mmCIF file of C-alpha atoms in Angstrom:
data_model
loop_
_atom_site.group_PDB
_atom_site.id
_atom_site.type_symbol
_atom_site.label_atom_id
_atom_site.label_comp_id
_atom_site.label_asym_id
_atom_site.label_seq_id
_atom_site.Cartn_x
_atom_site.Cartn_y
_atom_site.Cartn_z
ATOM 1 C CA UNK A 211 0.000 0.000 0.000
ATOM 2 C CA UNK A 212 2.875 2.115 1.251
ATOM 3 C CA UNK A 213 4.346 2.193 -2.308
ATOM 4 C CA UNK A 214 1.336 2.702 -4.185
ATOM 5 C CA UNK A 215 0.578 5.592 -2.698
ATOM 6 C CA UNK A 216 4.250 6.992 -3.073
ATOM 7 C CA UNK A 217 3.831 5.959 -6.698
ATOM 8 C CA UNK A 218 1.041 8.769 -7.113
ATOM 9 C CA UNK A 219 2.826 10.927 -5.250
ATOM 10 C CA UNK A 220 5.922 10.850 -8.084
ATOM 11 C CA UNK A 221 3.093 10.870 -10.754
ATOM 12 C CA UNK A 222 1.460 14.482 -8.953
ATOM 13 C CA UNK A 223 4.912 15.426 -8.908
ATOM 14 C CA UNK A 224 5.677 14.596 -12.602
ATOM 15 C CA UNK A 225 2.847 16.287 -13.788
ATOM 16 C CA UNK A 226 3.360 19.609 -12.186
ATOM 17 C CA UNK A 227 7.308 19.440 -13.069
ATOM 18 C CA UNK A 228 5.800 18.836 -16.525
ATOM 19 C CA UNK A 229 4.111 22.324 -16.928
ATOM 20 C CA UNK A 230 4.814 22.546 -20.819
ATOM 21 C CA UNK A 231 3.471 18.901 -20.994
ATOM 22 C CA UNK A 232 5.465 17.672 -23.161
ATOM 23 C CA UNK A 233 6.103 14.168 -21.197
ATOM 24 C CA UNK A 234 9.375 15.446 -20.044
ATOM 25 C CA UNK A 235 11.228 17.019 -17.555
ATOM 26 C CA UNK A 236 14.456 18.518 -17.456
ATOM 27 C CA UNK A 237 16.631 20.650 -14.658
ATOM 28 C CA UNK A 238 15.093 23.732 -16.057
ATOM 29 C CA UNK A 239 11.378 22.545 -14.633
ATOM 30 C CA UNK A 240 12.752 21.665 -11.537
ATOM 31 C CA UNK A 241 14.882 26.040 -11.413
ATOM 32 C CA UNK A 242 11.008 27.095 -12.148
ATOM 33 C CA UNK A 243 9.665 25.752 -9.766
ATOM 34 C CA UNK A 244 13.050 26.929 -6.903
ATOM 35 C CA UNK A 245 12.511 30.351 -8.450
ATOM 36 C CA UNK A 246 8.511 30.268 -8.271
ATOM 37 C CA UNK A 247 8.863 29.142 -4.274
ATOM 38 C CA UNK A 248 11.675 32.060 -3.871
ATOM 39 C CA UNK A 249 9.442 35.102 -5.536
ATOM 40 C CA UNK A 250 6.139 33.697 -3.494
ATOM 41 C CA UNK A 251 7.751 33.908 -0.231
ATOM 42 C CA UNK A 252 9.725 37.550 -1.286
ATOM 43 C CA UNK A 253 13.227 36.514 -1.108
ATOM 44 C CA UNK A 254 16.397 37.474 -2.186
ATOM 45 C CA UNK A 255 17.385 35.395 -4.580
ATOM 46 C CA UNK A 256 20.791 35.430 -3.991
ATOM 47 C CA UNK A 257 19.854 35.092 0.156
ATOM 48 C CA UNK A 258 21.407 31.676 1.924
ATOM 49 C CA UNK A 259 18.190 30.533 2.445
ATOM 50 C CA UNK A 260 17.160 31.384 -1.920
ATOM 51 C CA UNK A 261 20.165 29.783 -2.844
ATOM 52 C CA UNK A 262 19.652 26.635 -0.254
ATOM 53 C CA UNK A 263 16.334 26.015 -1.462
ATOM 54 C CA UNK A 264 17.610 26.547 -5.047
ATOM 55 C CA UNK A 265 20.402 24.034 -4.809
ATOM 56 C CA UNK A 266 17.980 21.403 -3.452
ATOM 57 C CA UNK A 267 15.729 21.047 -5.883
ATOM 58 C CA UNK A 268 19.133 20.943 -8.056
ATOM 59 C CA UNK A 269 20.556 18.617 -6.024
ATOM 60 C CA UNK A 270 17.061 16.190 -5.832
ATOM 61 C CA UNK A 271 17.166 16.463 -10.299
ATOM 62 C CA UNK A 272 20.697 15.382 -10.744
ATOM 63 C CA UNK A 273 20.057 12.932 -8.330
ATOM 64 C CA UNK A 274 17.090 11.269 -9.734
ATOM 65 C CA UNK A 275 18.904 11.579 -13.240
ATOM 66 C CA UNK A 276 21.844 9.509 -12.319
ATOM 67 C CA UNK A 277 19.304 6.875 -11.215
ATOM 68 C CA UNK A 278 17.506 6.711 -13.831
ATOM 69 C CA UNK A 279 20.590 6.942 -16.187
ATOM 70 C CA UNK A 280 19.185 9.749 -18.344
ATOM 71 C CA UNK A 281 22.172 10.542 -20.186
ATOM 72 C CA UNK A 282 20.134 13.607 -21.810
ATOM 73 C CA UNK A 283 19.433 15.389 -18.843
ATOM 74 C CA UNK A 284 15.079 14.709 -19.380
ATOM 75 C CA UNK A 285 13.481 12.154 -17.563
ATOM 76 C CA UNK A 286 10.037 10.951 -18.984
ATOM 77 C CA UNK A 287 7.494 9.989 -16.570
ATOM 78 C CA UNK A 288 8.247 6.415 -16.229
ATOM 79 C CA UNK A 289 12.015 7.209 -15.268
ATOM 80 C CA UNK A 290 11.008 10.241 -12.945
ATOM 81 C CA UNK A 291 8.540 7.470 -11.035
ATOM 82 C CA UNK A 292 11.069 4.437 -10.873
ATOM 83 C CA UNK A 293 13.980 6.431 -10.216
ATOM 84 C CA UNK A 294 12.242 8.227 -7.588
ATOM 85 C CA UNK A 295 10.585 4.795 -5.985
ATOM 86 C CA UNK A 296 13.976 3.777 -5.986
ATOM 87 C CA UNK A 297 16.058 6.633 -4.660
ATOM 88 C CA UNK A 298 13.601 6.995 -1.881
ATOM 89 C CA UNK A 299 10.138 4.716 -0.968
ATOM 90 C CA UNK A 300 12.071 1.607 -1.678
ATOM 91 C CA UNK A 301 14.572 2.718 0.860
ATOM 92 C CA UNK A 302 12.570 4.359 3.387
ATOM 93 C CA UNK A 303 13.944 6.523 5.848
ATOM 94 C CA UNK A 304 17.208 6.286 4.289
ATOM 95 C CA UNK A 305 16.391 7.600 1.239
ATOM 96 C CA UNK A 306 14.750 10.189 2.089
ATOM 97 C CA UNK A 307 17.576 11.399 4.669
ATOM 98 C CA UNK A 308 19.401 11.357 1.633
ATOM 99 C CA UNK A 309 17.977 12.737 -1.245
ATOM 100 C CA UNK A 310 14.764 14.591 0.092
ATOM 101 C CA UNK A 311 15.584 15.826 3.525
ATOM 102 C CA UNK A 312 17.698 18.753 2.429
ATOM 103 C CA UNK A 313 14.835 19.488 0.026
ATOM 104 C CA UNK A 314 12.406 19.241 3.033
ATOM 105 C CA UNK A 315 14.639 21.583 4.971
ATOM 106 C CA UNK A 316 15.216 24.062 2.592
ATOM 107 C CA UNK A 317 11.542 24.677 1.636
ATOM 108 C CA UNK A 318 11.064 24.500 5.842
ATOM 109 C CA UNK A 319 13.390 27.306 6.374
ATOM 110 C CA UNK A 320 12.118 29.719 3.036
ATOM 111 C CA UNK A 321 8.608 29.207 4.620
ATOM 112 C CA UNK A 322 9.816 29.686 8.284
ATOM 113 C CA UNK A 323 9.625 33.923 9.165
ATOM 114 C CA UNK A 324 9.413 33.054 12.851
ATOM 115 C CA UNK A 325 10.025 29.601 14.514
ATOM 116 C CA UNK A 326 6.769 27.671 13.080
ATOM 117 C CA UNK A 327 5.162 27.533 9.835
ATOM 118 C CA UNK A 328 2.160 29.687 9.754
ATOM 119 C CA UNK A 329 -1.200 28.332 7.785
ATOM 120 C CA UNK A 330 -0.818 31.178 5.405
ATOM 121 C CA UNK A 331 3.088 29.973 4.807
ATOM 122 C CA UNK A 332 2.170 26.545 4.237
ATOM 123 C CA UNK A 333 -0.828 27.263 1.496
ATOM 124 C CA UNK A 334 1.400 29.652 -0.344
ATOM 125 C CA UNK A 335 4.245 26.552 0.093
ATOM 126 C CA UNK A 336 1.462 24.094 -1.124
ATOM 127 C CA UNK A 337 0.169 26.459 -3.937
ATOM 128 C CA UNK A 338 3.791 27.107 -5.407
ATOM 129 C CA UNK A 339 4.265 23.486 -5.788
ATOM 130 C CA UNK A 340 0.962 22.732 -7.393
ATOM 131 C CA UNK A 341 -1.745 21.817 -4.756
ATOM 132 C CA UNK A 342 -5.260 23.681 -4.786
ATOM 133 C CA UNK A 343 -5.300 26.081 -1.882
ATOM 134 C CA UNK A 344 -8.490 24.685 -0.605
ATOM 135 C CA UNK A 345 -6.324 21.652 0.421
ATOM 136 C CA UNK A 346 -4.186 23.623 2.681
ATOM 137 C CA UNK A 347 -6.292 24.377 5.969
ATOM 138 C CA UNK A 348 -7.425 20.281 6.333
ATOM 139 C CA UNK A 349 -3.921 19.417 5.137
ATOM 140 C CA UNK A 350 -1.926 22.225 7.450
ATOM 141 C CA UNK A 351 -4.539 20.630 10.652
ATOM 142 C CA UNK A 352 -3.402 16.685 9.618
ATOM 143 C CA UNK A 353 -0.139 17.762 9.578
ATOM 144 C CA UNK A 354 -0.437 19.365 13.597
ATOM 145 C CA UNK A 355 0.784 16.600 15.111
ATOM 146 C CA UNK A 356 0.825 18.077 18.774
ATOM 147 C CA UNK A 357 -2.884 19.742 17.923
ATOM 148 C CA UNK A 358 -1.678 23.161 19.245
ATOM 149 C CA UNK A 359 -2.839 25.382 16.186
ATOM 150 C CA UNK A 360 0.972 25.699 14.856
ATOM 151 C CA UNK A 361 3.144 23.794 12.522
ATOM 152 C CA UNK A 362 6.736 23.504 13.880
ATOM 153 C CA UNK A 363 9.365 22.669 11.166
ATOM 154 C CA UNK A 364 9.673 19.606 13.036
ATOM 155 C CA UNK A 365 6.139 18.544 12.175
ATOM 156 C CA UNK A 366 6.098 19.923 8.247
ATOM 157 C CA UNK A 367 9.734 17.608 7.756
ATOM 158 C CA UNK A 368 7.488 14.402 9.183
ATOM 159 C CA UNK A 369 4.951 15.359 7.038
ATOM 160 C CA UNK A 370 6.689 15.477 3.890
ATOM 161 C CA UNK A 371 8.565 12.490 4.915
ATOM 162 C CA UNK A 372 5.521 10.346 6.021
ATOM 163 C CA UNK A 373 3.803 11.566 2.750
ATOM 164 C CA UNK A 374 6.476 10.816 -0.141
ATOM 165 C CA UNK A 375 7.307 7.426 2.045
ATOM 166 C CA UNK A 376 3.565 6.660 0.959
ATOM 167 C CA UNK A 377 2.989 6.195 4.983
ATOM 168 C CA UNK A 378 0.042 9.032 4.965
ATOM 169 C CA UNK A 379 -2.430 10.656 2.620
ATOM 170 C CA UNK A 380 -2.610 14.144 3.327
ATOM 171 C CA UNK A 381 -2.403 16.159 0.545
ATOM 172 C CA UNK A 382 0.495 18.040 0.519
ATOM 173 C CA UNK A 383 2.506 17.460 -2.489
ATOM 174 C CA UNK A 384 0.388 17.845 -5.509
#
């Protein structure tokens, strides 16, 4: 079940990375969407915490290229999915200390103004990366672990993780 789930989860993914829909994507898709997170949340581009979140998401493409073996640089859907199964559901916490985590941390700290993620952060966060903003108040209360009206960065990492793991089904990563 676990790995179904995390099998949709790469196909959301692909399909949003995809935004010319062409049945391909390439490092560029995956700088769009960096530079889309960095202008929602006003930051300096060239800022540690820009250029973090930047070189994650560059860092999560080559990745995912040199497991799938892409030579080109474009991964079709069926590479992006098995490469990504792979890299990460198929090795469970490991692989997603190691290839996602930074990601997870990077996106934590761009959303992050003061110590916890407020709902407002983590729509805009969801919206940038292609999930309806009517998800984000039932998905930003699943995700409140403790129940005390606040998302730590604690609680949005375990979220992320526990989602692309296929463990949960909140949405949260269209």
């Amino acid at each position: 079940m676990a790995t179904d789930n995390a099998a949709q989860v790469f196909e959301l993914r692909f399909e949003h990375f995809d935004a010319n829909k062409d049945g391909r994507i390439d490092r560029s898709d995956f700088e769009q969407e960096a530079n889309s997170l960095i202008r929602a949340f006003g930051a300096d581009p060239d800022s540690p915490r820009a250029l973090a979140l930047e070189n994650s998401y560059l860092a999560v493409y080559e990745y995912l290229v040199r497991k799938a073996g892409a030579t080109g640089g474009e991964l079709r859907r069926e590479e992006f999915v098995a490469a990504s199964k792979a890299a990460i559901t198929d090795r469970g916490g490991a692989g997603f200390g190691e290839v996602l985590a930074p990601y997870a941390h990077a996106c934590a700290n761009l959303c992050d103004a003061d110590g916890e993620i407020s709902q407002e952060e983590y729509g805009k966060w969801l919206t940038v990366i292609g999930v309806p903003k009517e998800a984000a108040a039932e998905s930003y209360r699943a995700i409140d672990t403790d129940k005390d009206g606040k998302v730590s960065v604690d609680e949005f990492i375990s979220a992320i993780k526990s989602y692309v793991l296929g463990e949960s089904n909140i949405g949260m990563l269209g």
